[in-house]
Amino acid sequence: QVQLAESGGGLVQAGGSLRLSCAASGLTFSSYAMGWFRQAPGKEREFVAGIIRSGGITYYADSVKGRFTISRDNARNLVYLQMNSVKPEDTAVYYCAAQRTYSNSYNYADKRGYEYWGQGTQVIVSS
């Protein structure tokens, strides 16, 4: 079956960096667009970053643009989220998600379009 497993979360000071990883199995990874979402306590799950199947196009929420970078390694079935200059408001559980796509045009920010989700990894940013 399809599994997405996030890792790399933890406690980091404001201004620091963290890299999250998501290992995918049970699917043809290169056929899926990938996304990172996050959910803070008492809030809705929100889009953070997305990347098309080939990795050639990326998308970001305004709140993380210029600080976070999404990338993928299709040979190893991995997707990453490099988080730099983190802020306390980045504190959340971070989830990776997979969406089967047939073109580069898709609704990357809508969580309802993603078929598979990981269990999440906690990120806490201290001030």
JSON list of N, CA and C in Angstrom, two decimals, residues 60-101:
[
{"chain": "A", "resi": 60, "resn": "TYR", "atom": "N", "xyz": [4.57, 28.11, -3.58]},
{"chain": "A", "resi": 60, "resn": "TYR", "atom": "CA", "xyz": [4.72, 28.40, -2.17]},
{"chain": "A", "resi": 60, "resn": "TYR", "atom": "C", "xyz": [3.57, 29.28, -1.66]},
{"chain": "A", "resi": 61, "resn": "ALA", "atom": "N", "xyz": [3.24, 29.06, -0.40]},
{"chain": "A", "resi": 61, "resn": "ALA", "atom": "CA", "xyz": [2.35, 29.99, 0.27]},
{"chain": "A", "resi": 61, "resn": "ALA", "atom": "C", "xyz": [3.11, 31.30, 0.48]},
{"chain": "A", "resi": 62, "resn": "ASP", "atom": "N", "xyz": [2.39, 32.40, 0.46]},
{"chain": "A", "resi": 62, "resn": "ASP", "atom": "CA", "xyz": [3.04, 33.70, 0.65]},
{"chain": "A", "resi": 62, "resn": "ASP", "atom": "C", "xyz": [3.80, 33.77, 1.97]},
{"chain": "A", "resi": 63, "resn": "SER", "atom": "N", "xyz": [3.29, 33.09, 2.97]},
{"chain": "A", "resi": 63, "resn": "SER", "atom": "CA", "xyz": [3.88, 33.17, 4.31]},
{"chain": "A", "resi": 63, "resn": "SER", "atom": "C", "xyz": [5.27, 32.53, 4.39]},
{"chain": "A", "resi": 64, "resn": "VAL", "atom": "N", "xyz": [5.61, 31.67, 3.43]},
{"chain": "A", "resi": 64, "resn": "VAL", "atom": "CA", "xyz": [6.91, 30.98, 3.47]},
{"chain": "A", "resi": 64, "resn": "VAL", "atom": "C", "xyz": [7.79, 31.29, 2.28]},
{"chain": "A", "resi": 65, "resn": "LYS", "atom": "N", "xyz": [7.27, 32.04, 1.33]},
{"chain": "A", "resi": 65, "resn": "LYS", "atom": "CA", "xyz": [8.03, 32.34, 0.11]},
{"chain": "A", "resi": 65, "resn": "LYS", "atom": "C", "xyz": [9.32, 33.06, 0.46]},
{"chain": "A", "resi": 66, "resn": "GLY", "atom": "N", "xyz": [10.41, 32.58, -0.12]},
{"chain": "A", "resi": 66, "resn": "GLY", "atom": "CA", "xyz": [11.71, 33.18, 0.15]},
{"chain": "A", "resi": 66, "resn": "GLY", "atom": "C", "xyz": [12.41, 32.57, 1.35]},
{"chain": "A", "resi": 67, "resn": "ARG", "atom": "N", "xyz": [11.71, 31.78, 2.14]},
{"chain": "A", "resi": 67, "resn": "ARG", "atom": "CA", "xyz": [12.32, 31.14, 3.32]},
{"chain": "A", "resi": 67, "resn": "ARG", "atom": "C", "xyz": [12.36, 29.61, 3.20]},
{"chain": "A", "resi": 68, "resn": "PHE", "atom": "N", "xyz": [11.35, 29.04, 2.59]},
{"chain": "A", "resi": 68, "resn": "PHE", "atom": "CA", "xyz": [11.26, 27.58, 2.45]},
{"chain": "A", "resi": 68, "resn": "PHE", "atom": "C", "xyz": [11.52, 27.19, 1.00]},
{"chain": "A", "resi": 69, "resn": "THR", "atom": "N", "xyz": [12.08, 25.99, 0.84]},
{"chain": "A", "resi": 69, "resn": "THR", "atom": "CA", "xyz": [12.32, 25.45, -0.50]},
{"chain": "A", "resi": 69, "resn": "THR", "atom": "C", "xyz": [11.88, 23.99, -0.55]},
{"chain": "A", "resi": 70, "resn": "ILE", "atom": "N", "xyz": [11.04, 23.67, -1.51]},
{"chain": "A", "resi": 70, "resn": "ILE", "atom": "CA", "xyz": [10.63, 22.29, -1.72]},
{"chain": "A", "resi": 70, "resn": "ILE", "atom": "C", "xyz": [11.45, 21.71, -2.87]},
{"chain": "A", "resi": 71, "resn": "SER", "atom": "N", "xyz": [11.82, 20.45, -2.74]},
{"chain": "A", "resi": 71, "resn": "SER", "atom": "CA", "xyz": [12.55, 19.77, -3.80]},
{"chain": "A", "resi": 71, "resn": "SER", "atom": "C", "xyz": [12.20, 18.28, -3.74]},
{"chain": "A", "resi": 72, "resn": "ARG", "atom": "N", "xyz": [12.58, 17.58, -4.78]},
{"chain": "A", "resi": 72, "resn": "ARG", "atom": "CA", "xyz": [12.29, 16.14, -4.81]},
{"chain": "A", "resi": 72, "resn": "ARG", "atom": "C", "xyz": [13.40, 15.39, -5.51]},
{"chain": "A", "resi": 73, "resn": "ASP", "atom": "N", "xyz": [13.51, 14.11, -5.17]},
{"chain": "A", "resi": 73, "resn": "ASP", "atom": "CA", "xyz": [14.48, 13.21, -5.79]},
{"chain": "A", "resi": 73, "resn": "ASP", "atom": "C", "xyz": [13.67, 12.01, -6.29]},
{"chain": "A", "resi": 74, "resn": "ASN", "atom": "N", "xyz": [13.34, 12.00, -7.57]},
{"chain": "A", "resi": 74, "resn": "ASN", "atom": "CA", "xyz": [12.50, 10.93, -8.10]},
{"chain": "A", "resi": 74, "resn": "ASN", "atom": "C", "xyz": [13.21, 9.58, -8.14]},
{"chain": "A", "resi": 75, "resn": "ALA", "atom": "N", "xyz": [14.52, 9.58, -8.16]},
{"chain": "A", "resi": 75, "resn": "ALA", "atom": "CA", "xyz": [15.26, 8.32, -8.15]},
{"chain": "A", "resi": 75, "resn": "ALA", "atom": "C", "xyz": [15.16, 7.63, -6.79]},
{"chain": "A", "resi": 76, "resn": "ARG", "atom": "N", "xyz": [14.97, 8.42, -5.74]},
{"chain": "A", "resi": 76, "resn": "ARG", "atom": "CA", "xyz": [14.94, 7.88, -4.39]},
{"chain": "A", "resi": 76, "resn": "ARG", "atom": "C", "xyz": [13.56, 7.99, -3.73]},
{"chain": "A", "resi": 77, "resn": "ASN", "atom": "N", "xyz": [12.59, 8.49, -4.49]},
{"chain": "A", "resi": 77, "resn": "ASN", "atom": "CA", "xyz": [11.22, 8.63, -3.96]},
{"chain": "A", "resi": 77, "resn": "ASN", "atom": "C", "xyz": [11.18, 9.50, -2.70]},
{"chain": "A", "resi": 78, "resn": "LEU", "atom": "N", "xyz": [11.86, 10.62, -2.78]},
{"chain": "A", "resi": 78, "resn": "LEU", "atom": "CA", "xyz": [11.93, 11.52, -1.63]},
{"chain": "A", "resi": 78, "resn": "LEU", "atom": "C", "xyz": [11.50, 12.93, -2.03]},
{"chain": "A", "resi": 79, "resn": "VAL", "atom": "N", "xyz": [10.86, 13.59, -1.09]},
{"chain": "A", "resi": 79, "resn": "VAL", "atom": "CA", "xyz": [10.56, 15.01, -1.24]},
{"chain": "A", "resi": 79, "resn": "VAL", "atom": "C", "xyz": [11.03, 15.71, 0.04]},
{"chain": "A", "resi": 80, "resn": "TYR", "atom": "N", "xyz": [11.55, 16.92, -0.13]},
{"chain": "A", "resi": 80, "resn": "TYR", "atom": "CA", "xyz": [12.15, 17.65, 0.97]},
{"chain": "A", "resi": 80, "resn": "TYR", "atom": "C", "xyz": [11.48, 19.01, 1.16]},
{"chain": "A", "resi": 81, "resn": "LEU", "atom": "N", "xyz": [11.59, 19.51, 2.36]},
{"chain": "A", "resi": 81, "resn": "LEU", "atom": "CA", "xyz": [11.21, 20.89, 2.61]},
{"chain": "A", "resi": 81, "resn": "LEU", "atom": "C", "xyz": [12.33, 21.50, 3.45]},
{"chain": "A", "resi": 82, "resn": "GLN", "atom": "N", "xyz": [13.10, 22.37, 2.82]},
{"chain": "A", "resi": 82, "resn": "GLN", "atom": "CA", "xyz": [14.15, 23.10, 3.51]},
{"chain": "A", "resi": 82, "resn": "GLN", "atom": "C", "xyz": [13.53, 24.35, 4.10]},
{"chain": "A", "resi": 83, "resn": "MET", "atom": "N", "xyz": [13.64, 24.48, 5.41]},
{"chain": "A", "resi": 83, "resn": "MET", "atom": "CA", "xyz": [13.03, 25.61, 6.12]},
{"chain": "A", "resi": 83, "resn": "MET", "atom": "C", "xyz": [14.13, 26.48, 6.69]},
{"chain": "A", "resi": 84, "resn": "ASN", "atom": "N", "xyz": [14.25, 27.69, 6.21]},
{"chain": "A", "resi": 84, "resn": "ASN", "atom": "CA", "xyz": [15.25, 28.63, 6.70]},
{"chain": "A", "resi": 84, "resn": "ASN", "atom": "C", "xyz": [14.56, 29.83, 7.34]},
{"chain": "A", "resi": 85, "resn": "SER", "atom": "N", "xyz": [15.30, 30.53, 8.18]},
{"chain": "A", "resi": 85, "resn": "SER", "atom": "CA", "xyz": [14.78, 31.73, 8.84]},
{"chain": "A", "resi": 85, "resn": "SER", "atom": "C", "xyz": [13.41, 31.45, 9.47]},
{"chain": "A", "resi": 86, "resn": "VAL", "atom": "N", "xyz": [13.32, 30.37, 10.19]},
{"chain": "A", "resi": 86, "resn": "VAL", "atom": "CA", "xyz": [12.02, 29.98, 10.73]},
{"chain": "A", "resi": 86, "resn": "VAL", "atom": "C", "xyz": [11.55, 30.98, 11.78]},
{"chain": "A", "resi": 87, "resn": "LYS", "atom": "N", "xyz": [10.23, 31.03, 11.94]},
{"chain": "A", "resi": 87, "resn": "LYS", "atom": "CA", "xyz": [9.59, 31.94, 12.88]},
{"chain": "A", "resi": 87, "resn": "LYS", "atom": "C", "xyz": [8.68, 31.14, 13.82]},
{"chain": "A", "resi": 88, "resn": "PRO", "atom": "N", "xyz": [8.38, 31.70, 14.96]},
{"chain": "A", "resi": 88, "resn": "PRO", "atom": "CA", "xyz": [7.47, 30.98, 15.88]},
{"chain": "A", "resi": 88, "resn": "PRO", "atom": "C", "xyz": [6.14, 30.60, 15.22]},
{"chain": "A", "resi": 89, "resn": "GLU", "atom": "N", "xyz": [5.68, 31.41, 14.30]},
{"chain": "A", "resi": 89, "resn": "GLU", "atom": "CA", "xyz": [4.41, 31.10, 13.63]},
{"chain": "A", "resi": 89, "resn": "GLU", "atom": "C", "xyz": [4.52, 29.94, 12.65]},
{"chain": "A", "resi": 90, "resn": "ASP", "atom": "N", "xyz": [5.72, 29.43, 12.43]},
{"chain": "A", "resi": 90, "resn": "ASP", "atom": "CA", "xyz": [5.89, 28.22, 11.62]},
{"chain": "A", "resi": 90, "resn": "ASP", "atom": "C", "xyz": [5.65, 26.95, 12.44]},
{"chain": "A", "resi": 91, "resn": "THR", "atom": "N", "xyz": [5.45, 27.09, 13.72]},
{"chain": "A", "resi": 91, "resn": "THR", "atom": "CA", "xyz": [5.19, 25.95, 14.58]},
{"chain": "A", "resi": 91, "resn": "THR", "atom": "C", "xyz": [3.91, 25.25, 14.16]},
{"chain": "A", "resi": 92, "resn": "ALA", "atom": "N", "xyz": [4.02, 23.95, 13.89]},
{"chain": "A", "resi": 92, "resn": "ALA", "atom": "CA", "xyz": [2.87, 23.18, 13.40]},
{"chain": "A", "resi": 92, "resn": "ALA", "atom": "C", "xyz": [3.30, 21.73, 13.19]},
{"chain": "A", "resi": 93, "resn": "VAL", "atom": "N", "xyz": [2.33, 20.89, 12.93]},
{"chain": "A", "resi": 93, "resn": "VAL", "atom": "CA", "xyz": [2.61, 19.56, 12.42]},
{"chain": "A", "resi": 93, "resn": "VAL", "atom": "C", "xyz": [2.66, 19.68, 10.90]},
{"chain": "A", "resi": 94, "resn": "TYR", "atom": "N", "xyz": [3.72, 19.17, 10.31]},
{"chain": "A", "resi": 94, "resn": "TYR", "atom": "CA", "xyz": [3.92, 19.26, 8.86]},
{"chain": "A", "resi": 94, "resn": "TYR", "atom": "C", "xyz": [3.64, 17.91, 8.22]},
{"chain": "A", "resi": 95, "resn": "TYR", "atom": "N", "xyz": [2.84, 17.96, 7.16]},
{"chain": "A", "resi": 95, "resn": "TYR", "atom": "CA", "xyz": [2.43, 16.75, 6.45]},
{"chain": "A", "resi": 95, "resn": "TYR", "atom": "C", "xyz": [2.89, 16.81, 5.00]},
{"chain": "A", "resi": 96, "resn": "CYS", "atom": "N", "xyz": [3.34, 15.68, 4.49]},
{"chain": "A", "resi": 96, "resn": "CYS", "atom": "CA", "xyz": [3.53, 15.61, 3.04]},
{"chain": "A", "resi": 96, "resn": "CYS", "atom": "C", "xyz": [2.33, 14.88, 2.43]},
{"chain": "A", "resi": 97, "resn": "ALA", "atom": "N", "xyz": [2.06, 15.18, 1.19]},
{"chain": "A", "resi": 97, "resn": "ALA", "atom": "CA", "xyz": [0.89, 14.63, 0.52]},
{"chain": "A", "resi": 97, "resn": "ALA", "atom": "C", "xyz": [1.20, 14.42, -0.96]},
{"chain": "A", "resi": 98, "resn": "ALA", "atom": "N", "xyz": [0.50, 13.46, -1.56]},
{"chain": "A", "resi": 98, "resn": "ALA", "atom": "CA", "xyz": [0.71, 13.11, -2.96]},
{"chain": "A", "resi": 98, "resn": "ALA", "atom": "C", "xyz": [-0.58, 13.23, -3.74]},
{"chain": "A", "resi": 99, "resn": "GLN", "atom": "N", "xyz": [-0.47, 13.78, -4.94]},
{"chain": "A", "resi": 99, "resn": "GLN", "atom": "CA", "xyz": [-1.61, 13.96, -5.83]},
{"chain": "A", "resi": 99, "resn": "GLN", "atom": "C", "xyz": [-1.25, 13.45, -7.21]},
{"chain": "A", "resi": 100, "resn": "ARG", "atom": "N", "xyz": [-2.02, 12.48, -7.71]},
{"chain": "A", "resi": 100, "resn": "ARG", "atom": "CA", "xyz": [-1.80, 12.00, -9.07]},
{"chain": "A", "resi": 100, "resn": "ARG", "atom": "C", "xyz": [-2.18, 13.09, -10.04]},
{"chain": "A", "resi": 101, "resn": "THR", "atom": "N", "xyz": [-1.25, 13.46, -10.91]},
{"chain": "A", "resi": 101, "resn": "THR", "atom": "CA", "xyz": [-1.53, 14.51, -11.89]},
{"chain": "A", "resi": 101, "resn": "THR", "atom": "C", "xyz": [-1.18, 14.02, -13.28]}
]
